[in-house]
């Protein structure tokens, strides 16, 4: 198996994503041994949620790893960051309030040790926007809902807000606003602390998007926090609050999510360059081919998760679709196949995988879906693999009655490895290695990242940044600094690049410099001090 150990550090504090990514041939994606007898490459994982048993005690972890090994699974996606907390002892997030085994037990550390000993990768699953989901407040005094929730004001209030003023989605869900720079930076720093402290093989983001509970599937009703509206007003010059379906506001909110991903990707890569960034992808409703294209999907239009754009830009290594559809319902079965095709045909030079909703189907239905998911698309493309949701609920019956979970899990494992109900060779009859990432293992491109701050400490927000390759004259545009003054570009050709920042009115200083880019590293441009007008009174 392929596993990347800690200890390799790339210079620079931030990474970048934009520009050309060097073409890399897609790895073989099959479940059978290759001609020379070595194992094939195929992603095989379980999502291990922390709302059910799985990592609460050492005994649960031991059982989890044994089941994964029996299933010929080569990766576990373990939920450690649930509500701005951590099922771990060494991170910037507070230790979870869930009733896990007492200290010194560290669920993440123990799971890593056991998984690695079994030749299985461990990916730390972190919810990227949810803050809390019960009526009672978090018991940890330093939890962000207690410090930056409903009692906070102005920029210190990190909660997302709907157009009707509501900050709660569903019954009790509260989420951070991706347009609030302090909130995003807190989460990025928390993720970075996990990357530094633990020998994980990757980070897996969930809820990297705007919330559900919208009035329409064509746009989001969220993004109306004080900070979000102020930043949009500064970016556009528009004084009146935009309507939820305003195209410019939708594009701006979508860009906030994408920059969040970019920042995680580059920050994570600056600490351990070969870690894999993956995420749980939204695939609500019908696929692009049934709704008139990608931009009409609920993924893109309603929750602002442009994961096809992330793959193309190179800021996401692996997209795993939450393709949770009931095989017994013809309309949902069609949706399942539409999204499978989209995933197979969208990977480009990165990876995609299908995540069937085991909890919605019988075991045999899930096995049938899995076979369809791993088959070639009409264009001849395949996904990189499979992730079952979830380990705790391997069938619809076990979702309703947890006493059935062990038996149905054994049925699923047998169907995947030794006894497919159709009589065909089981999908995971032979072991497989995790797909390689040539763009990280043998990089041919580099990155640029930096932060622009005015002399009084204020970040330079939403200033356009342009790159020009000095030798070829190629220009890369489309980046603006975020609310912390940060910007980043990924996948740049080696050589000298000219960096130019379009300074807003009233700000002066050196706005152009050059920087040398080398493969696999991040260059940090040095710009002169920026002087701006006095900060407005608060």
XYZ file of C-alpha atoms in Angstrom:
538
model
C 0.000 0.000 0.000
C 1.050 3.591 -0.402
C 1.191 5.738 2.670
C 2.862 9.094 3.182
C 4.549 9.704 6.487
C 4.917 12.958 8.365
C 8.040 15.070 8.380
C 8.332 16.488 4.864
C 7.847 20.249 4.880
C 7.496 22.629 1.962
C 8.701 26.174 2.466
C 6.078 28.916 2.572
C 3.068 29.430 4.682
C 0.461 29.268 1.987
C -0.080 27.549 -1.293
C -1.921 28.412 -4.429
C -4.303 27.158 -7.027
C -4.770 28.464 -10.521
C -2.904 28.139 -13.655
C -2.033 25.120 -15.687
C -1.700 21.733 -14.098
C 0.693 19.476 -15.942
C -1.165 16.659 -17.726
C -0.828 13.372 -15.901
C -2.175 10.078 -17.150
C -4.993 8.736 -15.017
C -3.961 5.668 -12.995
C -5.534 2.315 -13.801
C -8.763 1.854 -11.909
C -9.686 -1.798 -11.732
C -10.279 -4.227 -8.940
C -8.164 -7.074 -10.282
C -4.423 -7.726 -10.001
C -2.370 -6.382 -12.893
C -0.612 -8.609 -15.399
C 2.644 -8.596 -13.425
C 0.872 -9.813 -10.276
C 0.954 -6.567 -8.337
C -2.195 -5.122 -6.829
C -4.262 -2.724 -8.868
C -4.933 0.851 -7.798
C -8.444 1.563 -6.569
C -9.782 3.742 -3.794
C -11.797 1.696 -1.293
C -13.017 3.271 1.920
C -15.707 3.413 4.548
C -17.004 6.661 5.956
C -16.849 6.183 9.738
C -19.162 8.740 11.313
C -18.786 9.666 14.982
C -22.519 9.748 15.733
C -22.397 5.954 16.022
C -19.943 3.472 17.456
C -16.647 3.062 15.660
C -13.990 5.094 17.486
C -15.426 5.772 20.952
C -13.262 3.097 22.579
C -10.140 1.117 21.665
C -12.279 -2.013 21.280
C -14.474 -0.267 18.701
C -11.404 0.801 16.719
C -10.025 -2.736 16.819
C -13.301 -4.052 15.368
C -13.410 -1.287 12.749
C -9.927 -2.053 11.463
C -10.584 -5.799 11.434
C -13.749 -5.256 9.370
C -11.955 -2.913 6.974
C -9.205 -5.442 6.460
C -11.720 -8.224 5.852
C -13.425 -6.051 3.218
C -10.134 -5.375 1.384
C -10.691 -1.688 2.143
C -7.509 0.397 1.925
C -8.651 3.660 3.555
C -10.846 4.775 6.430
C -12.448 8.225 6.494
C -12.897 8.797 10.212
C -15.011 11.699 11.461
C -12.925 13.508 14.059
C -14.100 17.105 13.527
C -17.853 17.127 14.101
C -19.077 20.394 15.671
C -15.954 22.595 15.704
C -14.427 20.050 18.077
C -12.167 17.027 17.756
C -12.222 13.362 18.623
C -8.568 13.843 19.453
C -6.381 15.374 22.160
C -3.917 17.495 20.202
C -5.591 20.114 18.048
C -6.745 23.716 18.239
C -10.319 22.473 18.412
C -11.616 21.527 21.875
C -11.807 17.821 22.687
C -15.250 16.451 21.916
C -17.927 16.384 24.600
C -19.111 12.986 23.281
C -18.839 10.091 25.767
C -15.612 8.615 24.430
C -13.214 6.634 26.603
C -11.485 8.704 29.252
C -8.107 10.366 28.858
C -5.448 9.542 27.909
C -7.400 7.780 25.147
C -7.040 9.645 21.864
C -9.447 8.231 19.246
C -7.586 9.664 16.260
C -4.151 8.568 17.448
C -5.299 5.058 18.267
C -7.164 4.697 14.970
C -4.087 5.807 13.030
C -1.854 3.303 14.808
C -4.225 0.395 14.254
C -5.051 1.287 10.645
C -1.432 1.755 9.636
C -0.440 -1.508 11.300
C -3.036 -3.196 9.078
C -1.794 -1.451 5.917
C -4.813 0.893 5.771
C -4.753 4.654 5.309
C -6.454 6.935 7.824
C -8.067 10.172 6.618
C -9.295 12.688 9.180
C -12.848 13.790 8.363
C -13.626 17.364 9.439
C -16.935 19.186 9.056
C -15.896 22.492 7.506
C -18.834 24.759 8.377
C -21.177 23.245 11.034
C -20.727 24.730 14.491
C -23.369 22.996 16.631
C -26.584 20.998 16.330
C -28.374 20.789 19.668
C -30.469 23.249 21.667
C -28.154 23.134 24.703
C -24.893 25.099 24.301
C -21.503 23.360 24.036
C -20.044 22.451 27.432
C -16.555 23.591 26.412
C -16.055 27.293 27.367
C -13.687 27.826 24.445
C -16.046 26.363 21.852
C -16.646 28.816 18.983
C -20.393 28.854 19.528
C -19.728 30.197 23.026
C -17.132 32.713 21.880
C -18.381 33.686 18.404
C -22.039 32.687 18.395
C -25.263 34.501 19.123
C -23.792 36.579 21.960
C -21.053 38.035 19.744
C -21.420 41.121 17.571
C -19.958 42.527 14.360
C -17.012 40.648 12.846
C -16.803 38.475 15.975
C -20.164 36.875 15.142
C -19.250 33.998 12.845
C -22.670 32.447 12.234
C -24.189 32.271 8.785
C -27.525 34.061 8.462
C -30.453 33.450 6.153
C -32.188 36.290 4.313
C -35.058 36.142 6.823
C -32.632 36.742 9.693
C -32.594 33.141 10.930
C -29.222 31.683 11.991
C -30.498 28.147 12.572
C -31.002 25.675 9.736
C -33.401 22.827 10.326
C -34.176 22.357 14.010
C -30.900 23.378 15.640
C -28.037 23.440 13.104
C -25.739 26.456 13.272
C -22.957 26.999 10.707
C -20.124 29.435 10.200
C -20.271 31.902 7.331
C -17.680 31.081 4.621
C -17.537 34.834 3.899
C -16.298 35.606 7.426
C -12.470 35.591 7.213
C -11.887 35.079 10.930
C -14.171 32.044 10.985
C -12.506 30.477 7.956
C -9.029 31.132 9.337
C -9.992 29.514 12.650
C -11.111 26.358 10.880
C -8.083 26.318 8.572
C -5.791 26.680 11.589
C -7.676 23.885 13.360
C -7.260 21.584 10.363
C -3.581 22.531 10.143
C -3.112 21.633 13.807
C -4.425 18.115 13.109
C -2.119 17.808 10.101
C 0.882 18.784 12.224
C 0.078 16.665 15.256
C -1.013 13.369 13.691
C 0.376 10.909 11.161
C -2.755 11.020 9.017
C -2.802 10.247 5.308
C -5.157 13.042 4.401
C -7.887 15.484 5.363
C -11.488 14.886 4.297
C -13.811 17.902 4.253
C -17.548 17.636 4.728
C -20.111 20.470 4.609
C -17.724 22.594 2.558
C -20.596 24.631 1.147
C -23.538 26.870 2.076
C -26.345 25.333 4.171
C -29.525 23.541 3.176
C -32.999 24.790 4.158
C -33.462 27.094 1.181
C -36.649 28.350 -0.439
C -35.535 27.190 -3.886
C -33.114 24.764 -5.516
C -31.874 27.537 -7.827
C -30.041 29.654 -5.248
C -29.098 29.910 -1.583
C -30.998 31.985 0.960
C -27.884 32.108 3.169
C -25.000 34.583 3.301
C -26.671 37.537 5.017
C -24.396 37.991 8.008
C -23.194 41.506 8.717
C -19.660 40.658 7.592
C -20.789 38.956 4.391
C -22.964 41.868 3.285
C -20.274 44.423 4.153
C -17.632 42.579 2.147
C -19.971 42.122 -0.832
C -20.820 45.820 -0.697
C -17.111 46.722 -0.665
C -16.405 44.365 -3.570
C -19.205 45.596 -5.809
C -20.059 49.111 -4.664
C -23.703 48.085 -4.381
C -25.413 49.652 -1.380
C -28.707 47.745 -1.238
C -28.668 44.164 0.082
C -28.815 41.750 -2.867
C -31.673 39.325 -3.380
C -30.902 35.658 -2.683
C -31.133 34.852 -6.411
C -28.936 37.762 -7.497
C -26.394 36.241 -9.969
C -23.526 38.449 -8.820
C -24.152 37.646 -5.159
C -24.405 33.934 -5.939
C -21.085 34.005 -7.806
C -19.460 35.921 -4.964
C -20.675 33.450 -2.324
C -19.556 30.522 -4.457
C -16.110 32.109 -4.675
C -15.923 32.265 -0.863
C -16.358 28.493 -0.640
C -13.801 27.857 -3.373
C -11.250 30.089 -1.684
C -11.838 28.221 1.581
C -10.944 24.975 -0.213
C -7.933 26.627 -1.827
C -6.693 27.844 1.528
C -7.036 24.426 3.145
C -5.287 22.755 0.215
C -2.334 25.092 0.255
C -1.998 25.360 4.017
C -2.149 21.595 4.400
C 0.355 21.144 1.586
C 2.773 23.624 3.149
C 3.003 21.350 6.203
C 2.953 17.886 4.598
C 3.035 18.174 0.802
C 1.964 14.617 0.014
C -1.200 14.424 2.085
C -4.411 13.896 0.145
C -7.267 16.404 0.356
C -10.661 14.847 -0.288
C -14.230 15.905 0.341
C -17.816 14.708 0.503
C -19.473 16.005 -2.657
C -23.086 17.078 -2.949
C -25.041 15.334 -5.733
C -28.603 16.340 -4.922
C -31.321 15.445 -7.398
C -30.601 14.746 -11.050
C -27.220 15.040 -12.725
C -26.058 17.803 -15.093
C -27.146 15.907 -18.203
C -30.764 15.960 -16.980
C -31.004 19.600 -15.818
C -29.269 21.470 -18.617
C -25.661 21.476 -17.451
C -23.421 21.713 -14.411
C -24.380 25.278 -13.492
C -28.041 24.231 -13.188
C -27.353 21.473 -10.663
C -28.278 22.027 -7.037
C -24.623 21.400 -6.198
C -23.497 24.485 -8.080
C -26.595 26.691 -7.935
C -28.010 26.082 -4.455
C -25.184 25.170 -2.075
C -22.330 26.776 -4.075
C -20.085 23.729 -4.107
C -18.262 23.934 -7.450
C -16.358 20.696 -7.059
C -15.869 20.282 -10.802
C -14.068 23.620 -10.743
C -11.946 22.492 -7.789
C -10.834 19.373 -9.652
C -10.011 21.380 -12.771
C -8.052 23.966 -10.791
C -6.160 21.267 -8.916
C -7.129 22.274 -5.368
C -8.886 18.982 -4.644
C -7.172 15.612 -4.907
C -10.225 13.391 -4.510
C -13.939 14.141 -4.794
C -16.143 11.458 -3.245
C -19.796 11.899 -4.133
C -22.439 11.271 -1.493
C -24.507 9.461 -4.118
C -27.180 8.468 -1.651
C -30.037 7.110 -3.745
C -32.499 4.255 -3.261
C -31.971 1.531 -5.844
C -35.588 0.397 -5.478
C -36.957 3.726 -6.729
C -36.512 4.095 -10.520
C -36.138 7.881 -10.471
C -33.434 7.726 -7.794
C -31.722 4.852 -9.609
C -31.516 7.101 -12.689
C -30.057 9.914 -10.575
C -27.463 7.498 -9.220
C -26.297 6.563 -12.706
C -26.344 10.165 -13.954
C -24.010 11.253 -11.177
C -21.786 8.188 -11.636
C -21.277 9.204 -15.244
C -20.599 12.819 -14.274
C -17.998 11.756 -11.724
C -16.208 9.420 -14.119
C -16.097 12.081 -16.836
C -15.116 15.007 -14.536
C -11.943 13.804 -12.832
C -9.472 15.233 -15.345
C -6.047 14.993 -13.719
C -7.398 14.343 -10.232
C -9.570 11.569 -8.764
C -13.269 11.014 -8.181
C -15.070 8.215 -6.369
C -18.659 7.149 -5.789
C -20.086 6.883 -2.286
C -23.257 4.776 -2.273
C -25.758 5.293 0.536
C -25.602 1.867 2.154
C -27.993 3.099 4.832
C -30.794 3.571 2.257
C -30.641 0.148 0.610
C -30.536 -3.563 1.257
C -27.064 -5.067 1.164
C -27.751 -6.690 -2.201
C -29.024 -3.390 -3.619
C -25.845 -1.661 -2.433
C -23.705 -4.337 -4.063
C -25.586 -3.814 -7.333
C -25.112 -0.039 -7.076
C -21.412 -0.506 -6.339
C -20.920 -2.596 -9.457
C -22.624 0.101 -11.551
C -20.568 2.805 -9.888
C -17.264 1.170 -10.790
C -18.213 0.380 -14.402
C -16.941 2.597 -17.251
C -19.041 5.547 -18.359
C -20.332 5.674 -21.964
C -17.204 7.720 -22.744
C -15.019 4.933 -21.358
C -13.986 6.724 -18.150
C -14.014 5.236 -14.666
C -13.996 6.648 -11.165
C -11.010 5.999 -8.911
C -13.063 3.932 -6.527
C -15.717 3.513 -3.859
C -16.605 4.714 -0.367
C -19.476 3.198 1.570
C -21.699 5.303 3.800
C -21.620 4.191 6.365
C -19.601 1.726 8.361
C -22.069 2.022 11.249
C -25.195 1.531 9.123
C -24.396 -0.884 6.256
C -28.080 -1.258 5.303
C -31.438 0.460 5.585
C -32.533 -2.153 8.104
C -29.512 -1.506 10.342
C -30.127 2.237 10.098
C -33.495 1.592 11.743
C -32.235 -1.082 14.118
C -28.567 -1.007 15.117
C -28.743 -4.561 16.437
C -28.749 -5.697 12.792
C -25.559 -3.790 11.867
C -22.997 -6.515 12.567
C -24.833 -9.181 10.587
C -25.505 -6.878 7.630
C -21.910 -5.644 7.670
C -20.678 -9.238 7.430
C -23.116 -9.785 4.550
C -21.751 -6.676 2.782
C -18.122 -7.680 3.329
C -18.804 -11.162 1.989
C -20.575 -9.728 -1.063
C -17.639 -7.424 -1.777
C -14.911 -10.029 -1.318
C -16.051 -13.647 -1.609
C -19.725 -14.141 -2.538
C -21.286 -11.623 -4.875
C -25.042 -12.371 -5.047
C -24.977 -12.224 -8.862
C -22.384 -14.968 -9.063
C -19.844 -12.616 -10.672
C -16.338 -12.205 -9.335
C -16.664 -9.985 -6.241
C -15.636 -6.360 -6.702
C -12.983 -6.467 -3.977
C -11.909 -10.087 -4.317
C -8.257 -8.995 -4.438
C -6.526 -6.269 -2.441
C -5.795 -2.946 -4.129
C -3.483 -0.053 -3.392
C -4.642 3.521 -2.928
C -4.346 5.414 -6.246
C -1.123 7.347 -6.658
C -1.088 11.139 -6.931
C 1.575 11.925 -9.569
C 0.933 15.655 -9.166
C 2.191 15.402 -5.569
C 4.592 12.482 -5.756
C 6.398 13.675 -8.908
C 5.426 17.362 -9.171
C 6.202 19.295 -12.327
C 4.567 22.538 -11.212
C 4.800 24.867 -8.237
C 2.738 27.443 -6.433
C 2.639 31.070 -5.336
C 0.957 32.406 -2.213
C 1.077 35.523 -0.101
C -0.750 37.844 2.253
C -1.231 41.578 1.792
C -1.691 43.730 4.862
C -1.835 47.501 5.249
C 0.665 49.003 7.700
C -1.932 49.417 10.449
C -2.561 45.657 10.355
C -5.712 45.645 8.255
C -5.789 43.017 5.492
C -6.136 44.156 1.903
C -9.425 42.494 1.006
C -10.611 41.636 -2.525
C -7.689 43.161 -4.385
C -7.189 41.509 -7.819
C -3.903 39.636 -8.248
C -2.429 38.800 -11.673
C 0.540 36.579 -12.533
C 2.636 36.740 -15.690
C 5.257 34.150 -16.621
C 8.248 36.272 -17.574
C 9.628 33.947 -20.238
C 6.436 32.814 -21.978
C 4.265 35.847 -21.309
C 1.444 33.609 -20.083
C -0.911 35.455 -17.742
C -3.032 33.971 -14.972
C -5.904 36.043 -13.608
C -9.068 35.459 -11.618
C -7.718 35.705 -8.073
C -8.530 38.304 -5.457
C -7.204 38.532 -1.933
C -9.561 37.132 0.686
C -10.778 38.756 3.883
C -7.395 38.099 5.510
C -5.446 39.541 2.569
C -4.407 36.048 1.444
C -4.130 34.880 -2.139
C -2.900 31.688 -3.754
C -2.189 30.075 -7.124
C -1.611 26.350 -7.762
C -0.116 24.376 -10.634
C 2.212 27.004 -12.105
C 4.952 26.288 -14.627
C 8.466 26.599 -13.195
C 10.301 29.844 -13.829
C 10.065 33.485 -12.920
C 6.618 34.989 -12.489
C 5.667 38.646 -12.179
C 3.099 39.287 -9.461
C 0.903 42.360 -9.801
C -1.685 43.549 -7.291
C -4.313 46.083 -8.356
C -4.342 48.401 -5.363
C -7.692 50.004 -4.502
C -8.098 53.789 -4.310
C -6.350 55.281 -1.298
C -3.841 52.437 -0.914
C -0.278 52.938 -2.100
C 2.927 50.915 -2.040
C 4.903 48.473 -4.172
C 2.322 46.479 -6.094
C 4.577 44.507 -8.466
C 7.388 42.039 -7.821
C 8.865 38.857 -9.282
C 9.229 35.430 -7.723
C 10.798 32.153 -8.835
C 8.602 29.047 -8.901
C 10.065 25.561 -8.545
C 8.259 22.205 -8.835
C 6.629 20.996 -5.657
C 7.277 24.155 -3.652
C 5.468 27.382 -2.887
C 7.031 30.754 -3.554
C 6.090 33.729 -1.412
C 6.336 37.110 -3.154
C 7.693 40.063 -1.203
C 5.750 43.253 -1.775
C 6.457 46.652 -0.253
C 4.521 48.010 2.693
C 1.037 49.089 1.754
C -0.234 52.344 3.210
C -3.931 53.067 3.268
C -6.454 55.562 4.576
C -7.422 55.446 8.266
C -9.739 52.630 9.249
C -13.409 53.663 9.493
C -14.754 54.051 13.041
C -16.501 50.974 14.505
